[in-house]
Amino acid sequence: MTAPTAPDELDRRLVIATQAGLPLVPRPYDLLAEQLGVSAAEVKARLAAMLDTGRIRRIGAVPNHYAIGYTANGMSVWDVDDARIAELGAAVGGLDFVTHCYERPRALPDWPYNLFAMVHGPDRANVIQRIDEIAALLGPACRQHDVLFSSAILKKTGLRIGADASG
């Protein structure tokens, strides 16, 4: 990661223009460039620089799982041997049906789980089948697990910068 430099006004305007997502058009960088009065190459270079310095973490699609038919959403939680969590967490996170996977500290005695993996599917039976695949992968390194199914759609947003905010 490159050492960050102070953002300038164009960086700020670019973040504001993209913080709710890229425009859903065939050439989003061209549209942003037009809106900002710069070239598409400049938009791409600025975004790449912000990624490189850590000012932004990623550029990616955020699908609405319900809209594409994945109405069962299960956060699987796992009590995994601490000595193997890095190795096994990477393996679980690499599964094509796991959308995100991360380690969290346990909260003993009430919460023994230290590995979390989100699985989306068309129904609960499909999600449970996928979770069984994770259990097989983890094998004896996993002492116990559970799955928490979503009961509502929550609005997912990150930090937002107001267009009228200074700095």
mmCIF file of C-alpha atoms in Angstrom:
data_model
loop_
_atom_site.group_PDB
_atom_site.id
_atom_site.type_symbol
_atom_site.label_atom_id
_atom_site.label_comp_id
_atom_site.label_asym_id
_atom_site.label_seq_id
_atom_site.Cartn_x
_atom_site.Cartn_y
_atom_site.Cartn_z
ATOM 1 C CA MET A 1 0.000 0.000 0.000
ATOM 2 C CA THR A 2 1.331 3.409 -0.955
ATOM 3 C CA ALA A 3 1.450 6.193 1.642
ATOM 4 C CA PRO A 4 -1.729 8.250 1.346
ATOM 5 C CA THR A 5 -1.618 11.799 0.108
ATOM 6 C CA ALA A 6 -4.171 14.393 1.112
ATOM 7 C CA PRO A 7 -7.319 14.095 -0.998
ATOM 8 C CA ASP A 8 -8.004 16.994 -3.275
ATOM 9 C CA GLU A 9 -11.365 18.389 -4.383
ATOM 10 C CA LEU A 10 -11.606 16.020 -7.365
ATOM 11 C CA ASP A 11 -11.023 12.978 -5.113
ATOM 12 C CA ARG A 12 -13.757 14.233 -2.790
ATOM 13 C CA ARG A 13 -16.198 14.781 -5.659
ATOM 14 C CA LEU A 14 -15.364 11.337 -7.064
ATOM 15 C CA VAL A 15 -16.056 9.664 -3.716
ATOM 16 C CA ILE A 16 -19.372 11.498 -3.409
ATOM 17 C CA ALA A 17 -20.309 10.517 -6.979
ATOM 18 C CA THR A 18 -19.546 6.821 -6.388
ATOM 19 C CA GLN A 19 -20.362 6.215 -2.723
ATOM 20 C CA ALA A 20 -23.822 4.834 -3.541
ATOM 21 C CA GLY A 21 -22.344 2.665 -6.304
ATOM 22 C CA LEU A 22 -21.196 3.044 -9.862
ATOM 23 C CA PRO A 23 -23.831 4.156 -12.345
ATOM 24 C CA LEU A 24 -25.607 1.174 -13.914
ATOM 25 C CA VAL A 25 -24.719 2.033 -17.492
ATOM 26 C CA PRO A 26 -22.519 0.245 -20.046
ATOM 27 C CA ARG A 27 -19.612 2.677 -19.482
ATOM 28 C CA PRO A 28 -19.833 3.971 -15.889
ATOM 29 C CA TYR A 29 -16.373 5.576 -15.853
ATOM 30 C CA ASP A 30 -17.233 7.589 -18.954
ATOM 31 C CA LEU A 31 -20.428 8.873 -17.328
ATOM 32 C CA LEU A 32 -18.584 9.793 -14.131
ATOM 33 C CA ALA A 33 -15.921 11.555 -16.173
ATOM 34 C CA GLU A 34 -18.559 13.585 -17.952
ATOM 35 C CA GLN A 35 -20.226 14.521 -14.653
ATOM 36 C CA LEU A 36 -16.901 15.532 -13.093
ATOM 37 C CA GLY A 37 -15.449 17.298 -16.131
ATOM 38 C CA VAL A 38 -12.411 15.020 -16.492
ATOM 39 C CA SER A 39 -11.417 12.095 -18.692
ATOM 40 C CA ALA A 40 -12.432 8.478 -18.022
ATOM 41 C CA ALA A 41 -8.715 7.688 -17.726
ATOM 42 C CA GLU A 42 -8.443 10.259 -14.915
ATOM 43 C CA VAL A 43 -11.439 8.709 -13.103
ATOM 44 C CA LYS A 44 -9.871 5.240 -13.347
ATOM 45 C CA ALA A 45 -6.453 6.512 -12.238
ATOM 46 C CA ARG A 46 -7.913 8.356 -9.244
ATOM 47 C CA LEU A 47 -9.927 5.325 -8.137
ATOM 48 C CA ALA A 48 -6.878 3.075 -8.559
ATOM 49 C CA ALA A 49 -4.766 5.480 -6.471
ATOM 50 C CA MET A 50 -7.422 5.571 -3.723
ATOM 51 C CA LEU A 51 -7.478 1.755 -3.697
ATOM 52 C CA ASP A 52 -3.686 1.627 -3.567
ATOM 53 C CA THR A 53 -3.494 4.011 -0.605
ATOM 54 C CA GLY A 54 -6.368 2.390 1.264
ATOM 55 C CA ARG A 55 -8.588 5.457 1.056
ATOM 56 C CA ILE A 56 -11.213 3.153 -0.463
ATOM 57 C CA ARG A 57 -11.249 -0.600 0.141
ATOM 58 C CA ARG A 58 -12.804 -1.958 -3.017
ATOM 59 C CA ILE A 59 -14.837 -1.367 -6.118
ATOM 60 C CA GLY A 60 -17.431 -4.036 -6.653
ATOM 61 C CA ALA A 61 -21.011 -4.957 -7.265
ATOM 62 C CA VAL A 62 -23.339 -5.270 -4.291
ATOM 63 C CA PRO A 63 -26.201 -7.460 -5.464
ATOM 64 C CA ASN A 64 -29.653 -7.454 -3.958
ATOM 65 C CA HIS A 65 -29.827 -11.162 -3.115
ATOM 66 C CA TYR A 66 -33.603 -11.143 -2.869
ATOM 67 C CA ALA A 67 -33.985 -9.599 -6.323
ATOM 68 C CA ILE A 68 -31.871 -12.338 -7.917
ATOM 69 C CA GLY A 69 -33.751 -15.158 -6.187
ATOM 70 C CA TYR A 70 -31.603 -15.824 -3.122
ATOM 71 C CA THR A 71 -34.192 -15.407 -0.384
ATOM 72 C CA ALA A 72 -32.551 -17.582 2.280
ATOM 73 C CA ASN A 73 -29.583 -15.867 3.877
ATOM 74 C CA GLY A 74 -27.710 -17.739 6.573
ATOM 75 C CA MET A 75 -24.806 -16.513 8.620
ATOM 76 C CA SER A 76 -23.048 -19.693 9.634
ATOM 77 C CA VAL A 77 -21.014 -19.470 12.825
ATOM 78 C CA TRP A 78 -18.248 -21.898 13.708
ATOM 79 C CA ASP A 79 -16.199 -22.798 16.771
ATOM 80 C CA VAL A 80 -12.896 -23.544 15.037
ATOM 81 C CA ASP A 81 -9.566 -24.542 16.574
ATOM 82 C CA ASP A 82 -7.631 -21.280 16.980
ATOM 83 C CA ALA A 83 -4.428 -22.913 15.741
ATOM 84 C CA ARG A 84 -6.069 -23.593 12.356
ATOM 85 C CA ILE A 85 -8.453 -20.660 11.915
ATOM 86 C CA ALA A 86 -6.295 -18.750 9.403
ATOM 87 C CA GLU A 87 -5.879 -21.799 7.178
ATOM 88 C CA LEU A 88 -9.486 -22.968 7.456
ATOM 89 C CA GLY A 89 -10.961 -19.478 7.252
ATOM 90 C CA ALA A 90 -9.140 -18.964 3.942
ATOM 91 C CA ALA A 91 -10.484 -22.290 2.662
ATOM 92 C CA VAL A 92 -14.068 -21.444 3.666
ATOM 93 C CA GLY A 93 -13.764 -17.920 2.256
ATOM 94 C CA GLY A 94 -12.596 -19.416 -1.043
ATOM 95 C CA LEU A 95 -15.778 -21.424 -1.531
ATOM 96 C CA ASP A 96 -17.819 -20.037 -4.418
ATOM 97 C CA PHE A 97 -21.036 -20.016 -2.379
ATOM 98 C CA VAL A 98 -19.601 -18.066 0.594
ATOM 99 C CA THR A 99 -20.044 -14.326 0.030
ATOM 100 C CA HIS A 100 -17.967 -13.214 2.991
ATOM 101 C CA CYS A 101 -16.016 -14.951 5.699
ATOM 102 C CA TYR A 102 -14.202 -13.518 8.684
ATOM 103 C CA GLU A 103 -12.765 -14.256 12.103
ATOM 104 C CA ARG A 104 -14.175 -12.612 15.231
ATOM 105 C CA PRO A 105 -13.254 -13.004 18.885
ATOM 106 C CA ARG A 106 -15.277 -15.405 20.970
ATOM 107 C CA ALA A 107 -17.475 -14.012 23.790
ATOM 108 C CA LEU A 108 -17.223 -16.859 26.275
ATOM 109 C CA PRO A 109 -19.065 -18.450 27.892
ATOM 110 C CA ASP A 110 -22.127 -17.425 25.870
ATOM 111 C CA TRP A 111 -20.688 -17.223 22.334
ATOM 112 C CA PRO A 112 -18.024 -19.809 21.440
ATOM 113 C CA TYR A 113 -17.902 -19.001 17.716
ATOM 114 C CA ASN A 114 -14.855 -17.442 16.091
ATOM 115 C CA LEU A 115 -15.447 -17.989 12.346
ATOM 116 C CA PHE A 116 -18.366 -16.488 10.416
ATOM 117 C CA ALA A 117 -19.370 -17.340 6.830
ATOM 118 C CA MET A 118 -22.368 -15.911 4.946
ATOM 119 C CA VAL A 119 -24.244 -18.259 2.622
ATOM 120 C CA HIS A 120 -27.130 -17.197 0.364
ATOM 121 C CA GLY A 121 -29.469 -19.604 -1.372
ATOM 122 C CA PRO A 122 -32.888 -19.926 -2.990
ATOM 123 C CA ASP A 123 -34.261 -21.619 0.153
ATOM 124 C CA ARG A 124 -33.187 -22.748 3.611
ATOM 125 C CA ALA A 125 -32.633 -26.347 2.508
ATOM 126 C CA ASN A 126 -30.066 -25.165 -0.048
ATOM 127 C CA VAL A 127 -28.283 -23.033 2.552
ATOM 128 C CA ILE A 128 -28.215 -25.933 5.031
ATOM 129 C CA GLN A 129 -26.760 -28.193 2.309
ATOM 130 C CA ARG A 130 -23.982 -25.659 1.706
ATOM 131 C CA ILE A 131 -23.330 -25.332 5.428
ATOM 132 C CA ASP A 132 -22.975 -29.119 5.600
ATOM 133 C CA GLU A 133 -20.263 -28.760 2.924
ATOM 134 C CA ILE A 134 -18.454 -26.236 5.123
ATOM 135 C CA ALA A 135 -18.738 -28.607 8.101
ATOM 136 C CA ALA A 136 -17.171 -31.390 6.040
ATOM 137 C CA LEU A 137 -14.328 -29.064 5.021
ATOM 138 C CA LEU A 138 -13.661 -27.997 8.610
ATOM 139 C CA GLY A 139 -13.823 -31.565 9.901
ATOM 140 C CA PRO A 140 -12.639 -32.228 13.452
ATOM 141 C CA ALA A 141 -11.110 -28.723 13.735
ATOM 142 C CA CYS A 142 -14.684 -27.500 14.241
ATOM 143 C CA ARG A 143 -16.215 -28.259 17.622
ATOM 144 C CA GLN A 144 -19.701 -26.864 16.935
ATOM 145 C CA HIS A 145 -21.620 -24.586 14.603
ATOM 146 C CA ASP A 146 -24.971 -22.916 14.065
ATOM 147 C CA VAL A 147 -26.718 -20.868 11.407
ATOM 148 C CA LEU A 148 -28.571 -17.606 11.884
ATOM 149 C CA PHE A 149 -31.103 -16.889 9.131
ATOM 150 C CA SER A 150 -32.047 -13.337 8.164
ATOM 151 C CA SER A 151 -35.570 -12.314 9.040
ATOM 152 C CA ALA A 152 -35.543 -8.900 7.331
ATOM 153 C CA ILE A 153 -33.711 -7.004 4.617
ATOM 154 C CA LEU A 154 -31.474 -4.334 6.078
ATOM 155 C CA LYS A 155 -30.240 -1.346 4.136
ATOM 156 C CA LYS A 156 -26.505 -1.831 3.667
ATOM 157 C CA THR A 157 -24.518 1.357 3.372
ATOM 158 C CA GLY A 158 -21.069 2.429 4.341
ATOM 159 C CA LEU A 159 -19.806 5.789 5.431
ATOM 160 C CA ARG A 160 -21.329 8.588 3.370
ATOM 161 C CA ILE A 161 -19.840 11.999 2.690
ATOM 162 C CA GLY A 162 -22.408 14.727 2.173
ATOM 163 C CA ALA A 163 -22.143 16.776 -0.994
ATOM 164 C CA ASP A 164 -22.221 19.926 1.132
ATOM 165 C CA ALA A 165 -19.699 18.648 3.727
ATOM 166 C CA SER A 166 -16.376 20.384 3.830
ATOM 167 C CA GLY A 167 -12.995 18.704 4.141
#
